[in-house]
Amino acid sequence: MAQGTEAGARAKEVMEAGGLVSDEIVIAILDDRLDRPDVARGVILDGFPRTPAQAEALDDLLARRGQSVSAVISLEVDDAAMVERISGRYTCATCGEGWHDSFKRPETPGICDVCGGTEFKRRADDTAETVASRLAAYHAETAPLIDHYRARGTLERVPAMGAIEDIAQALSEIVRRYETA
Ligand SMILES: [Zn+2]
């Protein structure tokens, strides 16, 4: 929207009317964004596509551009752990550092290690109840993408029940493997 593109203007119109931006508009925004020089060597999409229809639209977009999805990373965590992880997370309101009730607590309770800030915030949709409905949506709409990408030979599964450092290392190894010079 800030770039003043045609797709951005359409998104703005929908959002101001309180609607959800359609897949078609999201794909048009992505198409514009992929033209910029900072993504010439590739891009990592986080949280998109989320449905088989979006995955197909993404495949079509990339095919038109002469590009394709190199790899899809599936972080595999069981549902109970997911609820604990998401409902426990919060961020420093001053510097944005991410924290967690169980897994990453500030050295001194209530004070951000990074900036000394004492104000923290949680996303309104990170409660246990909304996480449960987001998980249900994941299983219904997003989990089918695992088969979609497995069939194309692009799926990388990462067991993500372990320590943050181990998962980060597994992710770095995958990204390095696909990195273009
Ligand atoms: Zn901070």
PDB file of C-alpha atoms and ligand atoms in Angstrom:
ATOM      1  CA  MET A   1       0.000   0.000   0.000  1.00  0.00           C
ATOM      2  CA  ALA A   2       2.824   2.390   0.919  1.00  0.00           C
ATOM      3  CA  GLN A   3       4.465   1.744  -2.468  1.00  0.00           C
ATOM      4  CA  GLY A   4       1.377   3.158  -4.173  1.00  0.00           C
ATOM      5  CA  THR A   5       1.031   0.171  -6.487  1.00  0.00           C
ATOM      6  CA  GLU A   6      -2.240  -0.738  -8.170  1.00  0.00           C
ATOM      7  CA  ALA A   7      -2.474  -3.982  -6.143  1.00  0.00           C
ATOM      8  CA  GLY A   8      -1.751  -1.991  -2.979  1.00  0.00           C
ATOM      9  CA  ALA A   9      -4.569   0.426  -3.766  1.00  0.00           C
ATOM     10  CA  ARG A  10      -6.971  -2.504  -4.237  1.00  0.00           C
ATOM     11  CA  ALA A  11      -5.859  -4.037  -0.906  1.00  0.00           C
ATOM     12  CA  LYS A  12      -6.389  -0.685   0.827  1.00  0.00           C
ATOM     13  CA  GLU A  13      -9.916  -0.401  -0.520  1.00  0.00           C
ATOM     14  CA  VAL A  14     -10.828  -3.900   0.736  1.00  0.00           C
ATOM     15  CA  MET A  15      -9.219  -3.387   4.157  1.00  0.00           C
ATOM     16  CA  GLU A  16     -10.858  -0.014   4.697  1.00  0.00           C
ATOM     17  CA  ALA A  17     -14.212  -1.699   4.039  1.00  0.00           C
ATOM     18  CA  GLY A  18     -13.288  -4.221   6.773  1.00  0.00           C
ATOM     19  CA  GLY A  19     -12.839  -7.102   4.315  1.00  0.00           C
ATOM     20  CA  LEU A  20     -10.154  -9.746   3.902  1.00  0.00           C
ATOM     21  CA  VAL A  21      -7.739  -9.231   1.033  1.00  0.00           C
ATOM     22  CA  SER A  22      -8.358 -11.903  -1.621  1.00  0.00           C
ATOM     23  CA  ASP A  23      -5.732 -14.420  -2.739  1.00  0.00           C
ATOM     24  CA  GLU A  24      -5.702 -12.710  -6.117  1.00  0.00           C
ATOM     25  CA  ILE A  25      -4.684  -9.366  -4.581  1.00  0.00           C
ATOM     26  CA  VAL A  26      -2.058 -11.023  -2.346  1.00  0.00           C
ATOM     27  CA  ILE A  27      -0.565 -12.728  -5.403  1.00  0.00           C
ATOM     28  CA  ALA A  28      -0.513  -9.395  -7.295  1.00  0.00           C
ATOM     29  CA  ILE A  29       1.312  -7.754  -4.348  1.00  0.00           C
ATOM     30  CA  LEU A  30       3.811 -10.621  -4.256  1.00  0.00           C
ATOM     31  CA  ASP A  31       4.325 -10.301  -8.027  1.00  0.00           C
ATOM     32  CA  ASP A  32       5.237  -6.604  -7.586  1.00  0.00           C
ATOM     33  CA  ARG A  33       7.475  -7.325  -4.596  1.00  0.00           C
ATOM     34  CA  LEU A  34       9.431 -10.022  -6.448  1.00  0.00           C
ATOM     35  CA  ASP A  35      10.486  -7.417  -9.026  1.00  0.00           C
ATOM     36  CA  ARG A  36      12.640  -5.562  -6.500  1.00  0.00           C
ATOM     37  CA  PRO A  37      16.428  -6.063  -6.563  1.00  0.00           C
ATOM     38  CA  ASP A  38      16.799  -7.176  -2.927  1.00  0.00           C
ATOM     39  CA  VAL A  39      15.082 -10.497  -3.720  1.00  0.00           C
ATOM     40  CA  ALA A  40      17.013 -11.238  -6.914  1.00  0.00           C
ATOM     41  CA  ARG A  41      18.790 -14.168  -5.191  1.00  0.00           C
ATOM     42  CA  GLY A  42      15.636 -15.612  -3.707  1.00  0.00           C
ATOM     43  CA  VAL A  43      13.106 -15.124  -0.991  1.00  0.00           C
ATOM     44  CA  ILE A  44      11.699 -16.966   2.029  1.00  0.00           C
ATOM     45  CA  LEU A  45       7.939 -16.712   2.483  1.00  0.00           C
ATOM     46  CA  ASP A  46       6.730 -17.136   6.071  1.00  0.00           C
ATOM     47  CA  GLY A  47       3.114 -18.207   6.539  1.00  0.00           C
ATOM     48  CA  PHE A  48       2.197 -18.142   2.850  1.00  0.00           C
ATOM     49  CA  PRO A  49       0.719 -20.097   1.126  1.00  0.00           C
ATOM     50  CA  ARG A  50      -1.750 -21.357   3.738  1.00  0.00           C
ATOM     51  CA  THR A  51      -4.301 -23.124   1.512  1.00  0.00           C
ATOM     52  CA  PRO A  52      -4.126 -25.385  -1.553  1.00  0.00           C
ATOM     53  CA  ALA A  53      -5.730 -22.581  -3.640  1.00  0.00           C
ATOM     54  CA  GLN A  54      -2.957 -20.168  -2.579  1.00  0.00           C
ATOM     55  CA  ALA A  55      -0.302 -22.804  -3.319  1.00  0.00           C
ATOM     56  CA  GLU A  56      -1.669 -23.263  -6.827  1.00  0.00           C
ATOM     57  CA  ALA A  57      -1.861 -19.512  -7.390  1.00  0.00           C
ATOM     58  CA  LEU A  58       1.755 -19.218  -6.190  1.00  0.00           C
ATOM     59  CA  ASP A  59       2.887 -22.015  -8.539  1.00  0.00           C
ATOM     60  CA  ASP A  60       1.155 -20.218 -11.442  1.00  0.00           C
ATOM     61  CA  LEU A  61       2.666 -16.852 -10.537  1.00  0.00           C
ATOM     62  CA  LEU A  62       6.184 -18.286 -10.310  1.00  0.00           C
ATOM     63  CA  ALA A  63       5.736 -20.243 -13.557  1.00  0.00           C
ATOM     64  CA  ARG A  64       4.772 -16.970 -15.316  1.00  0.00           C
ATOM     65  CA  ARG A  65       7.946 -15.418 -13.916  1.00  0.00           C
ATOM     66  CA  GLY A  66      10.121 -18.394 -14.923  1.00  0.00           C
ATOM     67  CA  GLN A  67      10.705 -19.205 -11.268  1.00  0.00           C
ATOM     68  CA  SER A  68       9.661 -22.022  -8.947  1.00  0.00           C
ATOM     69  CA  VAL A  69       9.544 -22.999  -5.291  1.00  0.00           C
ATOM     70  CA  SER A  70      12.900 -24.632  -4.425  1.00  0.00           C
ATOM     71  CA  ALA A  71      11.988 -25.919  -0.988  1.00  0.00           C
ATOM     72  CA  VAL A  72       9.162 -25.900   1.518  1.00  0.00           C
ATOM     73  CA  ILE A  73      10.021 -26.277   5.184  1.00  0.00           C
ATOM     74  CA  SER A  74       7.519 -27.957   7.476  1.00  0.00           C
ATOM     75  CA  LEU A  75       8.275 -27.408  11.174  1.00  0.00           C
ATOM     76  CA  GLU A  76       6.724 -30.401  12.891  1.00  0.00           C
ATOM     77  CA  VAL A  77       5.413 -29.836  16.399  1.00  0.00           C
ATOM     78  CA  ASP A  78       2.573 -31.623  18.168  1.00  0.00           C
ATOM     79  CA  ASP A  79      -0.549 -29.614  18.932  1.00  0.00           C
ATOM     80  CA  ALA A  80      -0.161 -29.492  22.733  1.00  0.00           C
ATOM     81  CA  ALA A  81       3.366 -28.108  22.405  1.00  0.00           C
ATOM     82  CA  MET A  82       2.124 -25.588  19.848  1.00  0.00           C
ATOM     83  CA  VAL A  83      -0.482 -24.253  22.266  1.00  0.00           C
ATOM     84  CA  GLU A  84       2.180 -23.826  24.980  1.00  0.00           C
ATOM     85  CA  ARG A  85       4.612 -22.157  22.585  1.00  0.00           C
ATOM     86  CA  ILE A  86       2.188 -19.697  21.059  1.00  0.00           C
ATOM     87  CA  SER A  87       0.190 -18.802  24.164  1.00  0.00           C
ATOM     88  CA  GLY A  88       3.433 -18.182  26.125  1.00  0.00           C
ATOM     89  CA  ARG A  89       5.047 -15.749  23.749  1.00  0.00           C
ATOM     90  CA  TYR A  90       5.271 -11.987  24.200  1.00  0.00           C
ATOM     91  CA  THR A  91       7.460  -9.144  23.011  1.00  0.00           C
ATOM     92  CA  CYS A  92       9.185  -6.110  24.463  1.00  0.00           C
ATOM     93  CA  ALA A  93       7.058  -3.052  23.641  1.00  0.00           C
ATOM     94  CA  THR A  94      10.206  -0.910  23.360  1.00  0.00           C
ATOM     95  CA  CYS A  95      12.633  -2.901  21.199  1.00  0.00           C
ATOM     96  CA  GLY A  96      10.469  -5.740  19.870  1.00  0.00           C
ATOM     97  CA  GLU A  97      12.627  -8.568  21.291  1.00  0.00           C
ATOM     98  CA  GLY A  98      10.641 -11.806  21.542  1.00  0.00           C
ATOM     99  CA  TRP A  99      10.238 -13.528  24.946  1.00  0.00           C
ATOM    100  CA  HIS A 100       8.450 -16.599  26.271  1.00  0.00           C
ATOM    101  CA  ASP A 101       6.884 -17.583  29.628  1.00  0.00           C
ATOM    102  CA  SER A 102       8.641 -20.977  29.632  1.00  0.00           C
ATOM    103  CA  PHE A 103      11.428 -20.978  27.060  1.00  0.00           C
ATOM    104  CA  LYS A 104      13.008 -17.525  26.986  1.00  0.00           C
ATOM    105  CA  ARG A 105      12.551 -15.465  30.121  1.00  0.00           C
ATOM    106  CA  PRO A 106      14.388 -12.183  30.761  1.00  0.00           C
ATOM    107  CA  GLU A 107      17.323 -12.457  33.208  1.00  0.00           C
ATOM    108  CA  THR A 108      15.470 -10.165  35.633  1.00  0.00           C
ATOM    109  CA  PRO A 109      11.717 -10.759  35.600  1.00  0.00           C
ATOM    110  CA  GLY A 110       9.867  -7.832  34.038  1.00  0.00           C
ATOM    111  CA  ILE A 111      12.945  -6.172  32.510  1.00  0.00           C
ATOM    112  CA  CYS A 112      14.008  -6.658  28.881  1.00  0.00           C
ATOM    113  CA  ASP A 113      17.641  -7.891  28.699  1.00  0.00           C
ATOM    114  CA  VAL A 114      18.144  -6.134  25.388  1.00  0.00           C
ATOM    115  CA  CYS A 115      16.952  -2.595  26.082  1.00  0.00           C
ATOM    116  CA  GLY A 116      15.964  -2.411  29.765  1.00  0.00           C
ATOM    117  CA  GLY A 117      12.319  -1.807  28.839  1.00  0.00           C
ATOM    118  CA  THR A 118       9.610  -2.790  31.298  1.00  0.00           C
ATOM    119  CA  GLU A 119       6.576  -2.769  28.990  1.00  0.00           C
ATOM    120  CA  PHE A 120       5.671  -5.992  27.220  1.00  0.00           C
ATOM    121  CA  LYS A 121       2.852  -6.931  24.896  1.00  0.00           C
ATOM    122  CA  ARG A 122       1.064 -10.051  23.697  1.00  0.00           C
ATOM    123  CA  ARG A 123      -0.795 -10.573  20.455  1.00  0.00           C
ATOM    124  CA  ALA A 124      -4.528 -10.519  21.088  1.00  0.00           C
ATOM    125  CA  ASP A 125      -4.946 -13.815  19.184  1.00  0.00           C
ATOM    126  CA  ASP A 126      -2.257 -15.709  21.143  1.00  0.00           C
ATOM    127  CA  THR A 127      -4.625 -17.018  23.835  1.00  0.00           C
ATOM    128  CA  ALA A 128      -5.071 -20.788  24.320  1.00  0.00           C
ATOM    129  CA  GLU A 129      -8.636 -20.631  22.879  1.00  0.00           C
ATOM    130  CA  THR A 130      -7.742 -18.803  19.682  1.00  0.00           C
ATOM    131  CA  VAL A 131      -4.643 -20.975  19.258  1.00  0.00           C
ATOM    132  CA  ALA A 132      -6.917 -24.046  19.329  1.00  0.00           C
ATOM    133  CA  SER A 133      -9.095 -22.624  16.554  1.00  0.00           C
ATOM    134  CA  ARG A 134      -6.025 -21.562  14.559  1.00  0.00           C
ATOM    135  CA  LEU A 135      -4.722 -25.141  14.876  1.00  0.00           C
ATOM    136  CA  ALA A 136      -8.063 -26.501  13.637  1.00  0.00           C
ATOM    137  CA  ALA A 137      -7.803 -24.160  10.626  1.00  0.00           C
ATOM    138  CA  TYR A 138      -4.215 -25.347  10.101  1.00  0.00           C
ATOM    139  CA  HIS A 139      -5.250 -29.012   9.995  1.00  0.00           C
ATOM    140  CA  ALA A 140      -8.220 -28.333   7.706  1.00  0.00           C
ATOM    141  CA  GLU A 141      -6.641 -25.866   5.263  1.00  0.00           C
ATOM    142  CA  THR A 142      -2.858 -25.817   5.529  1.00  0.00           C
ATOM    143  CA  ALA A 143      -1.818 -29.413   6.361  1.00  0.00           C
ATOM    144  CA  PRO A 144      -2.940 -30.597   2.869  1.00  0.00           C
ATOM    145  CA  LEU A 145      -0.031 -28.516   1.493  1.00  0.00           C
ATOM    146  CA  ILE A 146       2.350 -31.125   2.907  1.00  0.00           C
ATOM    147  CA  ASP A 147       1.127 -33.595   0.266  1.00  0.00           C
ATOM    148  CA  HIS A 148       1.059 -30.882  -2.413  1.00  0.00           C
ATOM    149  CA  TYR A 149       4.764 -30.141  -1.947  1.00  0.00           C
ATOM    150  CA  ARG A 150       5.801 -33.706  -1.150  1.00  0.00           C
ATOM    151  CA  ALA A 151       4.435 -34.700  -4.577  1.00  0.00           C
ATOM    152  CA  ARG A 152       6.686 -32.047  -6.138  1.00  0.00           C
ATOM    153  CA  GLY A 153       9.764 -33.290  -4.256  1.00  0.00           C
ATOM    154  CA  THR A 154      10.275 -29.946  -2.526  1.00  0.00           C
ATOM    155  CA  LEU A 155       9.282 -30.810   1.050  1.00  0.00           C
ATOM    156  CA  GLU A 156      11.831 -30.508   3.887  1.00  0.00           C
ATOM    157  CA  ARG A 157      10.493 -31.730   7.218  1.00  0.00           C
ATOM    158  CA  VAL A 158      12.157 -30.413  10.367  1.00  0.00           C
ATOM    159  CA  PRO A 159      11.350 -32.143  13.674  1.00  0.00           C
ATOM    160  CA  ALA A 160      10.743 -29.069  15.795  1.00  0.00           C
ATOM    161  CA  MET A 161      10.052 -30.445  19.280  1.00  0.00           C
ATOM    162  CA  GLY A 162      13.660 -29.893  20.395  1.00  0.00           C
ATOM    163  CA  ALA A 163      15.754 -26.975  21.611  1.00  0.00           C
ATOM    164  CA  ILE A 164      15.580 -23.596  19.830  1.00  0.00           C
ATOM    165  CA  GLU A 165      19.311 -23.795  18.895  1.00  0.00           C
ATOM    166  CA  ASP A 166      18.942 -27.261  17.315  1.00  0.00           C
ATOM    167  CA  ILE A 167      15.957 -26.200  15.233  1.00  0.00           C
ATOM    168  CA  ALA A 168      17.701 -22.974  14.176  1.00  0.00           C
ATOM    169  CA  GLN A 169      20.720 -25.029  13.087  1.00  0.00           C
ATOM    170  CA  ALA A 170      18.575 -27.457  11.059  1.00  0.00           C
ATOM    171  CA  LEU A 171      16.921 -24.457   9.347  1.00  0.00           C
ATOM    172  CA  SER A 172      20.259 -22.790   8.549  1.00  0.00           C
ATOM    173  CA  GLU A 173      21.522 -25.988   6.969  1.00  0.00           C
ATOM    174  CA  ILE A 174      18.479 -26.218   4.711  1.00  0.00           C
ATOM    175  CA  VAL A 175      18.652 -22.543   3.703  1.00  0.00           C
ATOM    176  CA  ARG A 176      22.376 -22.844   2.965  1.00  0.00           C
ATOM    177  CA  ARG A 177      21.736 -25.881   0.779  1.00  0.00           C
ATOM    178  CA  TYR A 178      19.368 -23.884  -1.442  1.00  0.00           C
ATOM    179  CA  GLU A 179      21.214 -20.576  -1.349  1.00  0.00           C
ATOM    180  CA  THR A 180      22.313 -19.373  -4.768  1.00  0.00           C
ATOM    181  CA  ALA A 181      25.654 -17.660  -5.182  1.00  0.00           C
TER     182      ALA A 181
HETATM  183 ZN    ZN B   1      13.508  -4.499  24.834  1.00  0.00          ZN
END
